[in-house]
Each structure stands twice: as structure tokens, then as C-alpha cells.
PDB file of C-alpha atoms in Angstrom:
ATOM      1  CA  UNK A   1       0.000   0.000   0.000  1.00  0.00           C
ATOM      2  CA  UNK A   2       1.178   3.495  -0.812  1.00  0.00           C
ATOM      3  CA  UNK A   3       1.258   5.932   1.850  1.00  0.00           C
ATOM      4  CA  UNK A   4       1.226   9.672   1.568  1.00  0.00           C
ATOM      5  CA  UNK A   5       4.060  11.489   2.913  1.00  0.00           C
ATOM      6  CA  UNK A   6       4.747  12.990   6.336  1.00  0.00           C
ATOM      7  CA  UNK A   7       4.902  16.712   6.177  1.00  0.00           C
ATOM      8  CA  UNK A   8       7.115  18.270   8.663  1.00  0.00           C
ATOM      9  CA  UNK A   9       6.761  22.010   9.652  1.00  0.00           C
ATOM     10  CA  UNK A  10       9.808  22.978  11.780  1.00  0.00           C
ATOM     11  CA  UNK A  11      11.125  26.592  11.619  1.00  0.00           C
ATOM     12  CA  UNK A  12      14.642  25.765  12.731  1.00  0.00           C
ATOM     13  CA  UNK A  13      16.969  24.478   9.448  1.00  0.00           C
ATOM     14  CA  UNK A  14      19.159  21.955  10.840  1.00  0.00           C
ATOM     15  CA  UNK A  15      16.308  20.714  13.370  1.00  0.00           C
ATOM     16  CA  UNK A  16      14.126  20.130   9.968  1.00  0.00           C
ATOM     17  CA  UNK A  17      17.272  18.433   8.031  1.00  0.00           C
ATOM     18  CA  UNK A  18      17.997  16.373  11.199  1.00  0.00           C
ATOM     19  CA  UNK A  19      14.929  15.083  10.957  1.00  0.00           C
ATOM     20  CA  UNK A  20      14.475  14.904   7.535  1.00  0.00           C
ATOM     21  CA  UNK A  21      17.464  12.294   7.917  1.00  0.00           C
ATOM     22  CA  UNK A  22      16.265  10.411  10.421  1.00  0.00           C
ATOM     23  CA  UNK A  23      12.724   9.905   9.096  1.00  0.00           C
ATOM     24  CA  UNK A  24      14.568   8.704   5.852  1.00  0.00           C
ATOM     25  CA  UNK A  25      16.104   6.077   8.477  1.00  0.00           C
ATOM     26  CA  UNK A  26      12.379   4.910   9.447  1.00  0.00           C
ATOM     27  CA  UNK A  27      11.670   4.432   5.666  1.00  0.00           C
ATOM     28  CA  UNK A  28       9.470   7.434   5.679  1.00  0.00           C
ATOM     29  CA  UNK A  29       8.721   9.809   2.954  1.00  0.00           C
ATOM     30  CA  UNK A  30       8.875  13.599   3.931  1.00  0.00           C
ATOM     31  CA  UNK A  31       8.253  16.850   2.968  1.00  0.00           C
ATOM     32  CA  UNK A  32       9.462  19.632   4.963  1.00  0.00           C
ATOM     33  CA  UNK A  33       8.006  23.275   4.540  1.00  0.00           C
ATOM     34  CA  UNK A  34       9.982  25.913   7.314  1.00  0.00           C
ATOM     35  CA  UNK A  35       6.622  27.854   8.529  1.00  0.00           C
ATOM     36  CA  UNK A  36       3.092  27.409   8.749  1.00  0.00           C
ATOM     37  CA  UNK A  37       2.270  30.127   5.850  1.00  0.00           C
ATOM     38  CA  UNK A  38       4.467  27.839   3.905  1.00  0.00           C
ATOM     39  CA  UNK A  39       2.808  24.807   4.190  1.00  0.00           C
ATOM     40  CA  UNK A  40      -0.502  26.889   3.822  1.00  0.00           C
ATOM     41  CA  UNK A  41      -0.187  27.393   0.312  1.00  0.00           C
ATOM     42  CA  UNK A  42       1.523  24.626  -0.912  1.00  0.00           C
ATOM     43  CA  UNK A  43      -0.109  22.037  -2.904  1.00  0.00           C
ATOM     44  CA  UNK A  44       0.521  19.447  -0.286  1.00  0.00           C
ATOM     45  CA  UNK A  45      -1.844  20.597   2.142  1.00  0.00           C
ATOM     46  CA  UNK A  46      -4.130  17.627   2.125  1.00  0.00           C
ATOM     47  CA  UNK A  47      -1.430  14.927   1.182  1.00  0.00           C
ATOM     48  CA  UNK A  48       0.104  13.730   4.093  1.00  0.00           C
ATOM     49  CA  UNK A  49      -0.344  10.641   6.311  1.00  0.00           C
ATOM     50  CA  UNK A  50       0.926  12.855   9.402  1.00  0.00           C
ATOM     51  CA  UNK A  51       2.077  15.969  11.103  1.00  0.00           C
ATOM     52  CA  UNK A  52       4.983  16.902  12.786  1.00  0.00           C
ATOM     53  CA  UNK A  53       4.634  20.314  13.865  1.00  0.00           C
ATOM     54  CA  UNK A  54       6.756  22.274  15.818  1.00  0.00           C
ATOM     55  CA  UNK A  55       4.843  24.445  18.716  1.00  0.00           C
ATOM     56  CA  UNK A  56       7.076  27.231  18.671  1.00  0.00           C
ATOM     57  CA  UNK A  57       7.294  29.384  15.797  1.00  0.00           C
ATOM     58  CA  UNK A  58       6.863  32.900  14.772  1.00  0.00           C
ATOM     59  CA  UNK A  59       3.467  34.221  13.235  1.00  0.00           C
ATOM     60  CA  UNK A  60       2.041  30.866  13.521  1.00  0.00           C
ATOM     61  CA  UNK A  61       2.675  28.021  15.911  1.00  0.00           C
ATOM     62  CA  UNK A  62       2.021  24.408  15.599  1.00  0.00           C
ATOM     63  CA  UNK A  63      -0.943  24.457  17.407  1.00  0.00           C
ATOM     64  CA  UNK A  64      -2.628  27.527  15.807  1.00  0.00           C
ATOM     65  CA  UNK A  65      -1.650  25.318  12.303  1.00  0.00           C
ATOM     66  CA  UNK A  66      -3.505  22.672  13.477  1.00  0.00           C
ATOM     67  CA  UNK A  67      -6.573  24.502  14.631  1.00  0.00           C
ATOM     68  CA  UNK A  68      -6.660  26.133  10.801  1.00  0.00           C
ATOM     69  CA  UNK A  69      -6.502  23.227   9.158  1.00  0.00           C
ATOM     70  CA  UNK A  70      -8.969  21.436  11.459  1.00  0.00           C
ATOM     71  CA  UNK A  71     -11.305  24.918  10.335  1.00  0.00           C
ATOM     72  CA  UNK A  72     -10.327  23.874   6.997  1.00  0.00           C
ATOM     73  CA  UNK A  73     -11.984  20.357   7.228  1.00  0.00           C
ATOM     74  CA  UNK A  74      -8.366  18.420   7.532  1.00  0.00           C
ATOM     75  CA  UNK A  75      -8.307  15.657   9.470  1.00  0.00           C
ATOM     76  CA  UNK A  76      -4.572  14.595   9.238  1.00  0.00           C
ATOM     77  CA  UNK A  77      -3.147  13.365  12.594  1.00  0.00           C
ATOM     78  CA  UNK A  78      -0.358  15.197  13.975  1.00  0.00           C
ATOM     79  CA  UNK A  79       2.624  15.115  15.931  1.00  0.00           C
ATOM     80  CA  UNK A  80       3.380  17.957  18.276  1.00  0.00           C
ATOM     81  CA  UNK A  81       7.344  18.780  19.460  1.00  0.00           C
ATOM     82  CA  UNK A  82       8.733  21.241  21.970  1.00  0.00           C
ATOM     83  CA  UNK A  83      11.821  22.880  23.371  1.00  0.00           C
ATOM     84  CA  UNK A  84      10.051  25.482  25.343  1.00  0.00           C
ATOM     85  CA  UNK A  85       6.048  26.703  25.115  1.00  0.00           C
ATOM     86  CA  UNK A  86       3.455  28.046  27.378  1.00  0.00           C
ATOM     87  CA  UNK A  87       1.534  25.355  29.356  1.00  0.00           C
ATOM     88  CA  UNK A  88      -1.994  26.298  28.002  1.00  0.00           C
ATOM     89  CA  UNK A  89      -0.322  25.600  24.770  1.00  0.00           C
ATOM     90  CA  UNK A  90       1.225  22.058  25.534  1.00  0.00           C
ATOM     91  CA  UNK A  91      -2.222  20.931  27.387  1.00  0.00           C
ATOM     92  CA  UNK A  92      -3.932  22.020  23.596  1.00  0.00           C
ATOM     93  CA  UNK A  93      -1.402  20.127  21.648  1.00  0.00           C
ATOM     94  CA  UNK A  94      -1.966  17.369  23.711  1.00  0.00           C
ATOM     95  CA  UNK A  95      -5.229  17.136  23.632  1.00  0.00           C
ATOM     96  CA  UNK A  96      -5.259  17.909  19.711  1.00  0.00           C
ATOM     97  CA  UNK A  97      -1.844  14.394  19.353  1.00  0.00           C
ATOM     98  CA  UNK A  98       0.713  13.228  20.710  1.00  0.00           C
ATOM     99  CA  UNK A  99       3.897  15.959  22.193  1.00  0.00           C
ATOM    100  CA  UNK A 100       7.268  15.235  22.322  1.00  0.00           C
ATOM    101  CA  UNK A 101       9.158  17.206  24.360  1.00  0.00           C
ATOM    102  CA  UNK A 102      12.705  17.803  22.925  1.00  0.00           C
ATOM    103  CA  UNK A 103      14.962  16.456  23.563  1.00  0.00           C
ATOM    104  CA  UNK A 104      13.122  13.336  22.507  1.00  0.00           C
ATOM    105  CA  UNK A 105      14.748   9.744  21.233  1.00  0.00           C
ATOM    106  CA  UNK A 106      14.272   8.652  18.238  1.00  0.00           C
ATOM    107  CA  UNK A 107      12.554   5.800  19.251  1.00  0.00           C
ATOM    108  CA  UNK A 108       9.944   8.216  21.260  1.00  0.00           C
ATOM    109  CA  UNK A 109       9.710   9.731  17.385  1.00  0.00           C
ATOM    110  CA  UNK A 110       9.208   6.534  15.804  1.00  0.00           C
ATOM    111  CA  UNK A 111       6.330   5.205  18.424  1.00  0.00           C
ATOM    112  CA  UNK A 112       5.002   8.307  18.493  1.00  0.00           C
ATOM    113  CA  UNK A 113       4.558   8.595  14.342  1.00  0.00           C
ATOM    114  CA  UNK A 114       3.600   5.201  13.941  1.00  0.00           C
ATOM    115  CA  UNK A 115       0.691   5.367  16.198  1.00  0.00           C
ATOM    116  CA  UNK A 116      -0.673   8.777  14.619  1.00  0.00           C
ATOM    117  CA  UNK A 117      -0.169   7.088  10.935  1.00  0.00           C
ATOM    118  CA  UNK A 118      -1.879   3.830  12.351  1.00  0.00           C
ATOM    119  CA  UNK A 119      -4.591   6.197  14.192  1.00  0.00           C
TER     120      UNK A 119
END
């Protein structure tokens, strides 16, 4: 079976290439966009298997993402992951997936992908 792509939306550049590596280790296929506006108007907005959102970004964090695409009718599960963010918005993005608080394994990634794609 062919699965859509993750799409990763991580402001920081050599956080998003990390990971871009390391998904390519799980034998996923990614897409990386490096801010919510991005991803917003790209053509990919409804082809993904999962998200991995960052929660702290300027203009628009992962959680406000989320919400708007939600409001858009887009159901695609996501992964939430954080250095640093106000409680009220951890307890949403918890609520909303799964969070990964950084530093995370990559194991923690891997379980924590899986069971959004599998959701």
C-alpha cells in the first residue's frame, strides 16, 4: 500500500534536516516546509499521512496550524514537538496528538509517528 508522505513544519533548518534524515532512516517519505504560511499554500496541504509540527514558531505556531486546518476540514493526525512553550499551549497540543518534548529519542519519534499514521 502506498502511503502519503509525512509533512514536517519545523522553523529551525538543521532541526528540519535532522529530521528529515532520520525519518529517511524509518523508511518514511517527507516533505518539509519551514513555517506554517508555507505549508498553507503549498499544494501538499491535504497529502500527508501525518504531522509533525513544531509548537514554537513565529506568526504561527504548531498548534494555531492545526486549529486552521482542522477549520479547513483536515483531518490529518499530527505530531506535536517542543523545546520550550506556554503550558496552556502544551495541554492544547496534547489534547489535539501526541507531544514530544525535545529532547526526545528517536525511538519516542518513531512510536510516536507510527501510532498517529496507524490512528
Amino acid at each position: 500500500m502506498q502511503h502519503s508522505p509525512l509533512i514536517a513544519v519545523i522553523d529551525d533548518k538543521s532541526v528540519r534536516e535532522s529530521l528529515l534524515d532520520l525519518l529517511e532512516v524509518f523508511r518514511y517519505s517527507a516533505v518539509t516546509f519551514s513555517s506554517a504560511r508555507e505549508y498553507l499554500v503549498s499544494p501538499r496541504l491535504t497529502d500527508a499521512d501525518c504531522l509533525l509540527l513544531d509548537i514554537s514558531m513565529p506568526e504561527m505556531n504548531g498548534v494555531e496550524l492545526y486549529n486552521e486546518l482542522r477549520r479547513r476540514k483536515n483531518q490529518i493526525p499530527a505530531v506535536f514537538m517542543t523545546g520550550h512553550a506556554q503550558h496552556t499551549v502544551i495541554n492544547e497540543a496534547k489534547r489535539a496528538g501526541t507531544c514530544l518534548f525535545k529532547p526526545f529519542t528517536s525511538n519516542d519519534l518513531r512510536s510516536a509517528l507510527e501510532t498517529a499514521v496507524n490512528s
